[in-house]
mmCIF file of C-alpha atoms and ligand atoms in Angstrom:
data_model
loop_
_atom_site.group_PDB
_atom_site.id
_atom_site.type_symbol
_atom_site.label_atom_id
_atom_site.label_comp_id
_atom_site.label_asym_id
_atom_site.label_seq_id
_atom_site.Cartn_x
_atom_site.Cartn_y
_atom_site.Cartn_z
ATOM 1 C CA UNK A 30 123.525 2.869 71.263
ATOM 2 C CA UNK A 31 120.973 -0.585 71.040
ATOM 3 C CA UNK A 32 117.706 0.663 71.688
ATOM 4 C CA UNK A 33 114.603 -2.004 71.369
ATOM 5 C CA UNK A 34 113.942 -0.366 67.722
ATOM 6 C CA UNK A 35 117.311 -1.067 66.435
ATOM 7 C CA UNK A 36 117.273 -4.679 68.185
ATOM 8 C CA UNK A 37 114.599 -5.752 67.020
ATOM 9 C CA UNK A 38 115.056 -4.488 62.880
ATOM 10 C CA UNK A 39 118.777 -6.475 63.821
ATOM 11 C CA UNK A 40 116.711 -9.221 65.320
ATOM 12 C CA UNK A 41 115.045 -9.273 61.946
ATOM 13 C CA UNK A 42 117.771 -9.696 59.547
ATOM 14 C CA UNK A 43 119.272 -12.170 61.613
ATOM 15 C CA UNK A 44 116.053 -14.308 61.031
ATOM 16 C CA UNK A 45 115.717 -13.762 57.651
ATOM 17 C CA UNK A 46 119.997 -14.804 57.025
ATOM 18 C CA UNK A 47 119.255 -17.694 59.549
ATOM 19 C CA UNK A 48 116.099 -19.026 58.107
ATOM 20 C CA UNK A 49 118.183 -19.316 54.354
ATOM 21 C CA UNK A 50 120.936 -20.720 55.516
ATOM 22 C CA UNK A 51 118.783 -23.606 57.537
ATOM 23 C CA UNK A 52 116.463 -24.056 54.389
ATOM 24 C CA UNK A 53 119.956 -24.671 52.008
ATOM 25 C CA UNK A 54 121.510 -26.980 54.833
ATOM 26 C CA UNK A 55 118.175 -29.141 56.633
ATOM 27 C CA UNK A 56 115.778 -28.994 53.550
ATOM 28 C CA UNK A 57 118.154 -28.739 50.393
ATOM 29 C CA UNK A 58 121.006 -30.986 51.833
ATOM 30 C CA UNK A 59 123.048 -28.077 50.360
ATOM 31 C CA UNK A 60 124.867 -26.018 52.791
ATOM 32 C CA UNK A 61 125.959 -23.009 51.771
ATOM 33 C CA UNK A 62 128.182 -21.301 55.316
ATOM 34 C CA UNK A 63 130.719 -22.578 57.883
ATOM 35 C CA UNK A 64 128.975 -23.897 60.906
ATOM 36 C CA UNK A 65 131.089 -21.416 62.700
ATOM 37 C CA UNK A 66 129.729 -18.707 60.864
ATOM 38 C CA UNK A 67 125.859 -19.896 61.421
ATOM 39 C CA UNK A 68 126.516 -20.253 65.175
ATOM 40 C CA UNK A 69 127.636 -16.772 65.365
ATOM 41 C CA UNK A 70 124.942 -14.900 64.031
ATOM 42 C CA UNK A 71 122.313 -17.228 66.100
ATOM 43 C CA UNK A 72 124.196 -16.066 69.445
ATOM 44 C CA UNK A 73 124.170 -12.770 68.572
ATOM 45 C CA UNK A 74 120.408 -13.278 67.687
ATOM 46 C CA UNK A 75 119.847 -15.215 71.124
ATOM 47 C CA UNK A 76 121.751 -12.375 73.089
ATOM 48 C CA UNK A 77 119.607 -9.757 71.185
ATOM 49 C CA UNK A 78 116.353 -11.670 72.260
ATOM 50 C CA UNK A 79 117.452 -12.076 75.812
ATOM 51 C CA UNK A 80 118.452 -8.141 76.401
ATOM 52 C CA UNK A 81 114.994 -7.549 74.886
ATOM 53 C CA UNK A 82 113.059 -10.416 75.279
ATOM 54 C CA UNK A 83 109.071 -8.044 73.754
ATOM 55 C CA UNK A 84 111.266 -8.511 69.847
ATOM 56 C CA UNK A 85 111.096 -12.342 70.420
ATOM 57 C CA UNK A 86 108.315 -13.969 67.471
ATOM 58 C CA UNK A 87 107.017 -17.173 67.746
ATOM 59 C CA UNK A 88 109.035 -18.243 64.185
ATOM 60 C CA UNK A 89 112.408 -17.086 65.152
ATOM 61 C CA UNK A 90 114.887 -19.780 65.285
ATOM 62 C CA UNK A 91 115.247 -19.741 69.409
ATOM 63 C CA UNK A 92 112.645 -20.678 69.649
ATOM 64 C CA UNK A 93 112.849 -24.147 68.421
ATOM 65 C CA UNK A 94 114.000 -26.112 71.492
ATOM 66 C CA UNK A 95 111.545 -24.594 73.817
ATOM 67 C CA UNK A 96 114.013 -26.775 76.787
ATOM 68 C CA UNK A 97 110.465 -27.419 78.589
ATOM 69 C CA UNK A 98 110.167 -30.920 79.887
ATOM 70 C CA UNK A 99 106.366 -32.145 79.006
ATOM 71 C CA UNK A 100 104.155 -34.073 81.130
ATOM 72 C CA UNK A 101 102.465 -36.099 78.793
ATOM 73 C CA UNK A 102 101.482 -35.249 74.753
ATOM 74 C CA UNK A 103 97.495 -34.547 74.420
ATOM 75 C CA UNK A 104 95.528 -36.552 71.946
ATOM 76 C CA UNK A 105 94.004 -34.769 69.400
ATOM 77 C CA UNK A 106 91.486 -35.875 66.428
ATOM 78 C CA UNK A 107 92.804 -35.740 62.729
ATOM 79 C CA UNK A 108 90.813 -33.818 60.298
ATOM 80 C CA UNK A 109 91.147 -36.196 57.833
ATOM 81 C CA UNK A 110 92.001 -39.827 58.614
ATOM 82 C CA UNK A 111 95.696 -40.419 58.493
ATOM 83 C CA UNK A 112 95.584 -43.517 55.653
ATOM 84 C CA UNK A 113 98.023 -46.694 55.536
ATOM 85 C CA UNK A 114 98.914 -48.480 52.215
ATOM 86 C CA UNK A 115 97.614 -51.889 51.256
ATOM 87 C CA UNK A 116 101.821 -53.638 50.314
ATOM 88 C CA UNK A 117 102.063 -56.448 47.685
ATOM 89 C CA UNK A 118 105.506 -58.312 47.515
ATOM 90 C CA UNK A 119 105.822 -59.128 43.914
ATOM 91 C CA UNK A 120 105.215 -57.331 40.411
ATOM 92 C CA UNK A 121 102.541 -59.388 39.438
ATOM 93 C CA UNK A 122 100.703 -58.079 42.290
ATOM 94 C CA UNK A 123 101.364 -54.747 41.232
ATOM 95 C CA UNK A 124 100.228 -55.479 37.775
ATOM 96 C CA UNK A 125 97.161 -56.901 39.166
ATOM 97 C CA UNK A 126 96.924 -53.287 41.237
ATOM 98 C CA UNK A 127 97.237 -51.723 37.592
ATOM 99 C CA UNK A 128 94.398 -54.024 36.277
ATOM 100 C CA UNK A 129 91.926 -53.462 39.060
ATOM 101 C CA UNK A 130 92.141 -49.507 38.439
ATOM 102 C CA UNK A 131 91.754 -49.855 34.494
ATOM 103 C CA UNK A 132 88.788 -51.429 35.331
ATOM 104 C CA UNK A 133 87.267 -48.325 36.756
ATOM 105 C CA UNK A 134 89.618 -45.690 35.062
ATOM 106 C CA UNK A 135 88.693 -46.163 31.244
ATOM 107 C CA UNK A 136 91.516 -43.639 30.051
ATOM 108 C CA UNK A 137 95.089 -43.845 30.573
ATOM 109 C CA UNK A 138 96.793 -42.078 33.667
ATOM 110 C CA UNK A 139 100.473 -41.897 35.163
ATOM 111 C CA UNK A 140 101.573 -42.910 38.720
ATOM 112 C CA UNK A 141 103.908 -40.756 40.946
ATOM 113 C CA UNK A 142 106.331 -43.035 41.931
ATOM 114 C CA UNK A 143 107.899 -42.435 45.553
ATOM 115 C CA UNK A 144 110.172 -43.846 47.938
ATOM 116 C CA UNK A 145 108.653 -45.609 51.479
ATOM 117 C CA UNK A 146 110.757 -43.876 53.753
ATOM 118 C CA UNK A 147 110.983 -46.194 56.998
ATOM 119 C CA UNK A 148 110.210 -43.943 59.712
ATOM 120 C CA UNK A 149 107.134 -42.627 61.722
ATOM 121 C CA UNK A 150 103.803 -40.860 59.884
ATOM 122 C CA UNK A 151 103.217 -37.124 60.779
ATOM 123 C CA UNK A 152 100.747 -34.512 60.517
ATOM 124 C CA UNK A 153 101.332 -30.826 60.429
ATOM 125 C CA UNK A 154 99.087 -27.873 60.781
ATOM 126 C CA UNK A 155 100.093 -24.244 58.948
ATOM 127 C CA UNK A 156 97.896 -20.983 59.330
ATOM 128 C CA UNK A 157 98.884 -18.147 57.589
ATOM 129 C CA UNK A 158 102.074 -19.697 56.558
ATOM 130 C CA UNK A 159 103.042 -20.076 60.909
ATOM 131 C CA UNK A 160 103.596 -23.975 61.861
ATOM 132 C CA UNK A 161 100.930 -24.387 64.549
ATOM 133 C CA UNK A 162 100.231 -27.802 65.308
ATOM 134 C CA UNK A 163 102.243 -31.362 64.732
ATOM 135 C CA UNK A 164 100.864 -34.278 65.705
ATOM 136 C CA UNK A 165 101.710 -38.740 65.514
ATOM 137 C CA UNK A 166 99.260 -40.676 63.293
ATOM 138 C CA UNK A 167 98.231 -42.658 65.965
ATOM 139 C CA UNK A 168 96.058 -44.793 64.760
ATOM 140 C CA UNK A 169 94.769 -42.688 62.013
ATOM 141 C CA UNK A 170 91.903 -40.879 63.164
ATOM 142 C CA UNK A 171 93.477 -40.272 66.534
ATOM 143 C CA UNK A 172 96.725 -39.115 67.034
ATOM 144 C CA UNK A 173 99.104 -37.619 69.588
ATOM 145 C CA UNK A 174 100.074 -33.498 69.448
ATOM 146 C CA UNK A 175 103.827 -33.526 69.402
ATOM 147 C CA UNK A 176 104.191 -29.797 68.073
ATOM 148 C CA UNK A 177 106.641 -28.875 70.391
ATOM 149 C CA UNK A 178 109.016 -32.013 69.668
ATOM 150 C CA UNK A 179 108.564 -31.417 65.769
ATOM 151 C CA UNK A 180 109.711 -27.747 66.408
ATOM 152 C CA UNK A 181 113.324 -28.858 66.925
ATOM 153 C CA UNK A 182 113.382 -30.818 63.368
ATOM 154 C CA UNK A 183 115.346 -28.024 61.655
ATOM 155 C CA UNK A 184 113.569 -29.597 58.272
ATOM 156 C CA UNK A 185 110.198 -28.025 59.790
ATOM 157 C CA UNK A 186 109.729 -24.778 58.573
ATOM 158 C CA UNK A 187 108.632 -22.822 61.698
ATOM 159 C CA UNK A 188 107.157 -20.154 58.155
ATOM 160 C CA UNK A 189 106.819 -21.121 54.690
ATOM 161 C CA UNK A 190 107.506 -18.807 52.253
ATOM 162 C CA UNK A 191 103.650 -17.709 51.719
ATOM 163 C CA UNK A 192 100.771 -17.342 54.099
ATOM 164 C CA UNK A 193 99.108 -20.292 53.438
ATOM 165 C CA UNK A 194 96.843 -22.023 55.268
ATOM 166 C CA UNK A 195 97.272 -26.115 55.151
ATOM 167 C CA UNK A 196 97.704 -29.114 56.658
ATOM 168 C CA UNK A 197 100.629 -31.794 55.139
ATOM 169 C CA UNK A 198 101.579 -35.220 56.222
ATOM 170 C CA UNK A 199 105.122 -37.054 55.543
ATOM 171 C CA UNK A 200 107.666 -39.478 57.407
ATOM 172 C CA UNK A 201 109.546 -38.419 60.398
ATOM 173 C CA UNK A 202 113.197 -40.327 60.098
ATOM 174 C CA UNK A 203 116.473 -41.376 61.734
ATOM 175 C CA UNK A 204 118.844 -40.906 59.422
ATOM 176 C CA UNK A 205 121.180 -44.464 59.212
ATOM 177 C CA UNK A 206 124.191 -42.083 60.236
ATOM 178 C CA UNK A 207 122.427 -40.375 63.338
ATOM 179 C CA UNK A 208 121.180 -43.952 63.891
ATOM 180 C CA UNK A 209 125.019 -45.748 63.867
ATOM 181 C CA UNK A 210 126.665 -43.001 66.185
ATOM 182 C CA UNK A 211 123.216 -42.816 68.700
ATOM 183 C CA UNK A 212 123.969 -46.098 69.024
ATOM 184 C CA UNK A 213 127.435 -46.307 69.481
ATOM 185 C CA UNK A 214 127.164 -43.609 72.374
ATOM 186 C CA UNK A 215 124.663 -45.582 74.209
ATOM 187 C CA UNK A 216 126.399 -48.401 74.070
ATOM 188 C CA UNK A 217 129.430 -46.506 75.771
ATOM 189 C CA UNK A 218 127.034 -45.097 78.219
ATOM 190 C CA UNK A 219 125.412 -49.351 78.842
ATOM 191 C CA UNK A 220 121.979 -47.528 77.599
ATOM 192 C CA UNK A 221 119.932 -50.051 75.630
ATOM 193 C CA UNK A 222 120.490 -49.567 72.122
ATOM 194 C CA UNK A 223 117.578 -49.211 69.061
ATOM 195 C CA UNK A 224 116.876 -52.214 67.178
ATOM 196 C CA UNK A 225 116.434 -49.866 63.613
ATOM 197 C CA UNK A 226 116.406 -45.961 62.733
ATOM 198 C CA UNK A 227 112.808 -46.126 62.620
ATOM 199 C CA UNK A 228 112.775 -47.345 66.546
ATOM 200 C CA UNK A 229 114.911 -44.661 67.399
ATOM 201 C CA UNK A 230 112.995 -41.761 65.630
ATOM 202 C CA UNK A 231 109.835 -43.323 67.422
ATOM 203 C CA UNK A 232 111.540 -43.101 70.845
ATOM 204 C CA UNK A 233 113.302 -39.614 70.045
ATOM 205 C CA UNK A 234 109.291 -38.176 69.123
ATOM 206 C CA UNK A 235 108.279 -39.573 72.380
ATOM 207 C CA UNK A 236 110.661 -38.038 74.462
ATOM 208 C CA UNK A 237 109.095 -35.778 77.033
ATOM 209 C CA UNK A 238 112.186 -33.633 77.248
ATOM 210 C CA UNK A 239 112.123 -31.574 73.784
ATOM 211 C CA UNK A 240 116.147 -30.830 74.270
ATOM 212 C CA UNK A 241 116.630 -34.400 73.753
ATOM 213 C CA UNK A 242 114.582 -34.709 71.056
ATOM 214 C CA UNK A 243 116.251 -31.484 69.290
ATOM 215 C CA UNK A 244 119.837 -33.514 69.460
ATOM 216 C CA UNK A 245 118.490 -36.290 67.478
ATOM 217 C CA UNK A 246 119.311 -35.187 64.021
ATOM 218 C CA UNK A 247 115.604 -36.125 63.152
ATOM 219 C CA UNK A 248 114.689 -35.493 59.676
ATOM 220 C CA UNK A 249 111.740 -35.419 57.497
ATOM 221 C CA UNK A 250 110.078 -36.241 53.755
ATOM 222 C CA UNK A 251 106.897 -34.740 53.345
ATOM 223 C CA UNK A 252 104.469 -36.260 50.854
ATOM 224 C CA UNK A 253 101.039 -35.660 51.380
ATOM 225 C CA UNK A 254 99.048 -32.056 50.829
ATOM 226 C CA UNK A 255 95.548 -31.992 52.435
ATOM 227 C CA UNK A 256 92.512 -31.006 49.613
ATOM 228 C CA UNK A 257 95.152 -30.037 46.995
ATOM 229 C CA UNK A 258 92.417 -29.441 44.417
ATOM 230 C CA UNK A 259 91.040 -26.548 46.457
ATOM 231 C CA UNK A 260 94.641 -24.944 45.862
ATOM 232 C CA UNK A 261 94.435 -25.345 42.338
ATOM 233 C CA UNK A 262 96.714 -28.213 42.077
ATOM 234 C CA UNK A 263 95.731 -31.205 39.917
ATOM 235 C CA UNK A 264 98.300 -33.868 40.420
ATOM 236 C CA UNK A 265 100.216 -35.431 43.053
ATOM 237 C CA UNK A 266 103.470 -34.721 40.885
ATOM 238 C CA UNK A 267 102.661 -31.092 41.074
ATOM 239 C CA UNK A 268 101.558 -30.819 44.728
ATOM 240 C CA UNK A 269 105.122 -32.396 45.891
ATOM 241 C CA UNK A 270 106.628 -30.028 43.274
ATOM 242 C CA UNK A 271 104.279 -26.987 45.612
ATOM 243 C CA UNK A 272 104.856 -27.997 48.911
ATOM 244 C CA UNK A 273 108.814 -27.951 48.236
ATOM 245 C CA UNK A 274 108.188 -24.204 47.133
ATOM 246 C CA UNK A 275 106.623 -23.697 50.145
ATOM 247 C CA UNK A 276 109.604 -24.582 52.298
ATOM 248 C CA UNK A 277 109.013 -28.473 52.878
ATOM 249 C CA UNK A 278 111.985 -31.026 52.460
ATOM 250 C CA UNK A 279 110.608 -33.407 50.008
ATOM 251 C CA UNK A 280 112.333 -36.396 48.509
ATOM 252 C CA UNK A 281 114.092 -35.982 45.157
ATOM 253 C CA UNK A 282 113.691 -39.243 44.202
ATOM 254 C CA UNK A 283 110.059 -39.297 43.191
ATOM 255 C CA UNK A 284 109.307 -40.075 39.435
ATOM 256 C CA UNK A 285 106.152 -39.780 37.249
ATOM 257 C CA UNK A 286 106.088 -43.313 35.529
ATOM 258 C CA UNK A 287 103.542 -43.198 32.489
ATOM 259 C CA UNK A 288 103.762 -47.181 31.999
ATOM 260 C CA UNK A 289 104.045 -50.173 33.849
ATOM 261 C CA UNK A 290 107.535 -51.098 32.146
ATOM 262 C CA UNK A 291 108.566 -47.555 34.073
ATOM 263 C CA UNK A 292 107.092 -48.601 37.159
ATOM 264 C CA UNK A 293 109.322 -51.722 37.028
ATOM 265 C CA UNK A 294 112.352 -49.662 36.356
ATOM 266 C CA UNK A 295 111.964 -47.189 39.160
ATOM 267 C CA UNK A 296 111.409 -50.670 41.814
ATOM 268 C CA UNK A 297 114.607 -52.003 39.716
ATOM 269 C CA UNK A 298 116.698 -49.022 40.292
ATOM 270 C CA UNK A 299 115.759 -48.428 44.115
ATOM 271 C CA UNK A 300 116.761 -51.830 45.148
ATOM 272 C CA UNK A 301 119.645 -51.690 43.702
ATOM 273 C CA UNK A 302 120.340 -48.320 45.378
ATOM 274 C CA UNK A 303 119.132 -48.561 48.363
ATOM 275 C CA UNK A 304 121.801 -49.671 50.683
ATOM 276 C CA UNK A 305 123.264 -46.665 49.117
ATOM 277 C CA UNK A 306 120.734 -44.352 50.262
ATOM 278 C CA UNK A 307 121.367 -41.997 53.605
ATOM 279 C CA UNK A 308 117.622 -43.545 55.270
ATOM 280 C CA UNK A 309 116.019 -46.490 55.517
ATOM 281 C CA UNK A 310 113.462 -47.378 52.763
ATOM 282 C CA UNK A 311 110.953 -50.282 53.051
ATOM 283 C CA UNK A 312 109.778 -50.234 49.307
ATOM 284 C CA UNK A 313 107.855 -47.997 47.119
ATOM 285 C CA UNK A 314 104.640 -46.479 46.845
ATOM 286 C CA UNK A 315 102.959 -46.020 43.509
ATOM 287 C CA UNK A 316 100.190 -43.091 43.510
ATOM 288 C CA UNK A 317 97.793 -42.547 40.058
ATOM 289 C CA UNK A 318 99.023 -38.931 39.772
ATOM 290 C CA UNK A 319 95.846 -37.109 39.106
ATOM 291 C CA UNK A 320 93.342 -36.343 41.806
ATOM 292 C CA UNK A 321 90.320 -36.490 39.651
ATOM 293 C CA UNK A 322 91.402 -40.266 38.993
ATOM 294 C CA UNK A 323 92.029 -40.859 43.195
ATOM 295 C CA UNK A 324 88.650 -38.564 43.958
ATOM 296 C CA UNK A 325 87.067 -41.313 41.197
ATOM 297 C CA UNK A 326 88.654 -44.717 42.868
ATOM 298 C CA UNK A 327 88.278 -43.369 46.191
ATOM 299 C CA UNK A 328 89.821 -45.217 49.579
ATOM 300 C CA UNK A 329 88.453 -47.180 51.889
ATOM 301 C CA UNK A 330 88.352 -46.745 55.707
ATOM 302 C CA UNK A 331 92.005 -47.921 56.129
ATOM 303 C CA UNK A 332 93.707 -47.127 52.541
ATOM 304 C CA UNK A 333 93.381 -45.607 49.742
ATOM 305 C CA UNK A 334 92.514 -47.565 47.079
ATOM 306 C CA UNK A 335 94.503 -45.547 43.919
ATOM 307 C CA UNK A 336 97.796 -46.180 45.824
ATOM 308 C CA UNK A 337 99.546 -49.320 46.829
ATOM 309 C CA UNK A 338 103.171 -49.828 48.333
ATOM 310 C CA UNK A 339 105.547 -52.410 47.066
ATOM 311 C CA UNK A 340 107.571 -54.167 49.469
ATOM 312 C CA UNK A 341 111.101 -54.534 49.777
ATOM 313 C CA UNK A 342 112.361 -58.009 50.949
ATOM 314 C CA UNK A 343 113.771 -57.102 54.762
ATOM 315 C CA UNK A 344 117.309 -56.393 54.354
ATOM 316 C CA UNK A 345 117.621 -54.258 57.186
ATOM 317 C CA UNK A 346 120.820 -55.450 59.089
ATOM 318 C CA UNK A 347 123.622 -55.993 56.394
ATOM 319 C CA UNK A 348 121.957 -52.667 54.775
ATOM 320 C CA UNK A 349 122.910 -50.674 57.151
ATOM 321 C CA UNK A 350 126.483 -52.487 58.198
ATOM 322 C CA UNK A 351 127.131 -52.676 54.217
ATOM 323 C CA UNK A 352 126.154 -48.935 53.985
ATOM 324 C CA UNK A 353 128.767 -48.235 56.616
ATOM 325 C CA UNK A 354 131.432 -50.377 54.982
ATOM 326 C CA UNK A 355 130.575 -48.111 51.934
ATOM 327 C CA UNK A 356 131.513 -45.070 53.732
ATOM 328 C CA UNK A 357 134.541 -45.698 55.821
HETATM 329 C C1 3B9 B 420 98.783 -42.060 50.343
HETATM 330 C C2 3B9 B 420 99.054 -42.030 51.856
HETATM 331 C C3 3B9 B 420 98.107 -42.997 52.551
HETATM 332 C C4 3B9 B 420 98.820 -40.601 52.407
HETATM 333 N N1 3B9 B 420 97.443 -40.203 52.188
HETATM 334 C C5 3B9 B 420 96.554 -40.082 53.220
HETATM 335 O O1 3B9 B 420 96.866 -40.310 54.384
HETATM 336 C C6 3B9 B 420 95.159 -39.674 52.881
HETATM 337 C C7 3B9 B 420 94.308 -39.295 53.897
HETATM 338 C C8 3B9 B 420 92.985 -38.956 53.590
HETATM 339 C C9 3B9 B 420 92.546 -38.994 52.282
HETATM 340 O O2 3B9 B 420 91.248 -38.661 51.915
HETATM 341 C C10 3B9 B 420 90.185 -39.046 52.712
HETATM 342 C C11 3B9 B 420 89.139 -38.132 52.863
HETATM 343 C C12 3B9 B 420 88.043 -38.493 53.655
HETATM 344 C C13 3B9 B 420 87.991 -39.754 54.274
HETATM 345 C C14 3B9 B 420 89.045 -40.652 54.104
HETATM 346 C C15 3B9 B 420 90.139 -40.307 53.325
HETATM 347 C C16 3B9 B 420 93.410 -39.346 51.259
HETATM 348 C C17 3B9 B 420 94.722 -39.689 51.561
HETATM 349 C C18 3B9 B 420 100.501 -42.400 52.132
HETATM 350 C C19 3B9 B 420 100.835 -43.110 53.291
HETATM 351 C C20 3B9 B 420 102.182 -43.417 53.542
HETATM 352 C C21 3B9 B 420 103.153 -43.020 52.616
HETATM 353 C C22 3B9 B 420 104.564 -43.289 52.755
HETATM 354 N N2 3B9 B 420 105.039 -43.976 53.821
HETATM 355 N N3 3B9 B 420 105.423 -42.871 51.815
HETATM 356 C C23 3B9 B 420 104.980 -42.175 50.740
HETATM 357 N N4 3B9 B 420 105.873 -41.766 49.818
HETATM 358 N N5 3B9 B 420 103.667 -41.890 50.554
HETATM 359 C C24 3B9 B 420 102.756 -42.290 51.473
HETATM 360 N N6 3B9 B 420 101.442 -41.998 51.246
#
């Protein structure tokens, strides 16, 4: 016999089975069941939930494509300005970067090296662990709230794994895949198609109607953790390293480089590899890795001035036709 009681501990496990398998296939790009065999349980979950709709939470897993169609997205102020990066094309540049920190930083100091995903700045808000509030950067101090769109992105964790209370930023992306076949079926259909992935993530955050946006195989790379140093974490190294503890999908590419010479190997090995790569980079970005030494350099209004991106030369088209040629 179901009773409410029984439905909703059932309702529980389901989450808990759900949530794993999600975090191992959207985050860790490691699947671990049969599609079949996730879709199951999350009917059975949706049919418990529907026969006793009081055991629905805010963080289970039906919740995610909410089906509403929105009006319009509310603008909403950023706590902290959302930064750019200041680019340089060439490695002189970048060694002239180097020189202009030494100058203020008298001891030495490594850089996180990460990639420059192509593909749209977000914000997201957590309290108590719960994903409240995601929002565009807009134009960095205002931005637009898009929570319910960023729900469907299956690499959002609707609850991180402890009750914390923070706000993160990353890169919202198309993967070149989703891009190719979104294409390819508005083509068939005589839609317009997207000039790049990072056009189509931009118009698939925009939509109004969240189901659309939930079939758009969106992704994410977070890289950004807001007053780290209050948390007790010291580097930028270690706060990527955190923030993929807590649940967030964050690129496995990033490197601590502890000399210029590394700095030029990382750029070296990404441009080789990057028509190889499953999303769109446009270069690098190269971070000092402590905070103390970013707190000391500081940013100014638009960037931050202990972190500088280094350009790719555009590639775009034959990267992604090559890519495909590489996987038929
Ligand atoms: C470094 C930062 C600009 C994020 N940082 C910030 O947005 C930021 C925001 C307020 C900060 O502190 C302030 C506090 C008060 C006033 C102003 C700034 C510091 C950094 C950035 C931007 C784009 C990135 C990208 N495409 N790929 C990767 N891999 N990393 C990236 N990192």
């Amino acid at each position: 016999m179901l009773t409410e009681l029984s439905a909703k501990k059932r309702a529980q496990e389901l989450r808990k089975q759900l949530s794993e398998w999600s975090h191992q296939y959207y985050v860790m790009d490691q699947p671990t069941v049969e599609d079949v065999v996730y879709d199951k349980a999350y009917q059975e979950l949706v049919g418990l939930e529907k026969k006793f709709p009081k055991i629905i939470v805010d963080d289970s897993p039906t919740q995610r494509v909410g089906g509403q169609v929105l009006s319009g997205f509310n603008k909403l102020n950023h706590v902290l300005p959302m930064l750019s990066l200041g680019d340089v094309f060439s490695k002189e540049e970048l060694t002239e970067f180097d020189q202009r920190l030494h100058k203020t930083i008298n001891d030495e100091f490594a850089y996180n090296c990460e990639l420059k995903i192509d593909g749209l700045a977000i914000s997201l808000v957590y309290e108590n662990g719960l994903f409240v509030q995601g929002s565009t950067r807009g134009n960095g101090v205002v931005g637009e709230d898009i929570t319910e769109n960023l729900k469907t992105i299956k690499a959002i964790p609707l609850r991180l794994t402890e009750p914390v209370s923070i706000e993160v930023r990353g890169e919202c992306y198309m993967p070149k895949r989703a891009f190719v076949e979104l294409n390819a079926k508005r083509e068939a259909e005589g839609k317009t198609v997207f000039a790049n992935p990072r056009n189509a993530a931009a118009g698939s955050l925009r939509q109004l109607d969240t189901a659309i946006t939930a079939r758009r195989h969106l992704s994410t790379f977070i890289y950004y953790l807001m007053n780290p140093e209050k948390l007790g974490i010291n580097k930028q190294s270690e706060a990527l390293r955190k923030m993929s503890e807590w649940g967030f999908r964050i690129n496995t590419e990033s490197r601590v480089a502890n000399t210029m010479a590394d700095v030029d190997a990382y750029i070296d090995e990404y441009q080789e590899k990057r028509i190889t790569l499953p999303y769109d980079i446009d270069g690098i970005v190269l971070k000092a890795d402590p905070f103390s030494v970013q707190r000391i350099v500081g940013n100014t209004v638009k960037v931050p001035r202990w972190a500088i991106a280094y350009k790719f030369p555009p590639d775009e088209q034959e990267t992604v036709v090559r890519q495909i040629e590489w996987t038929v």
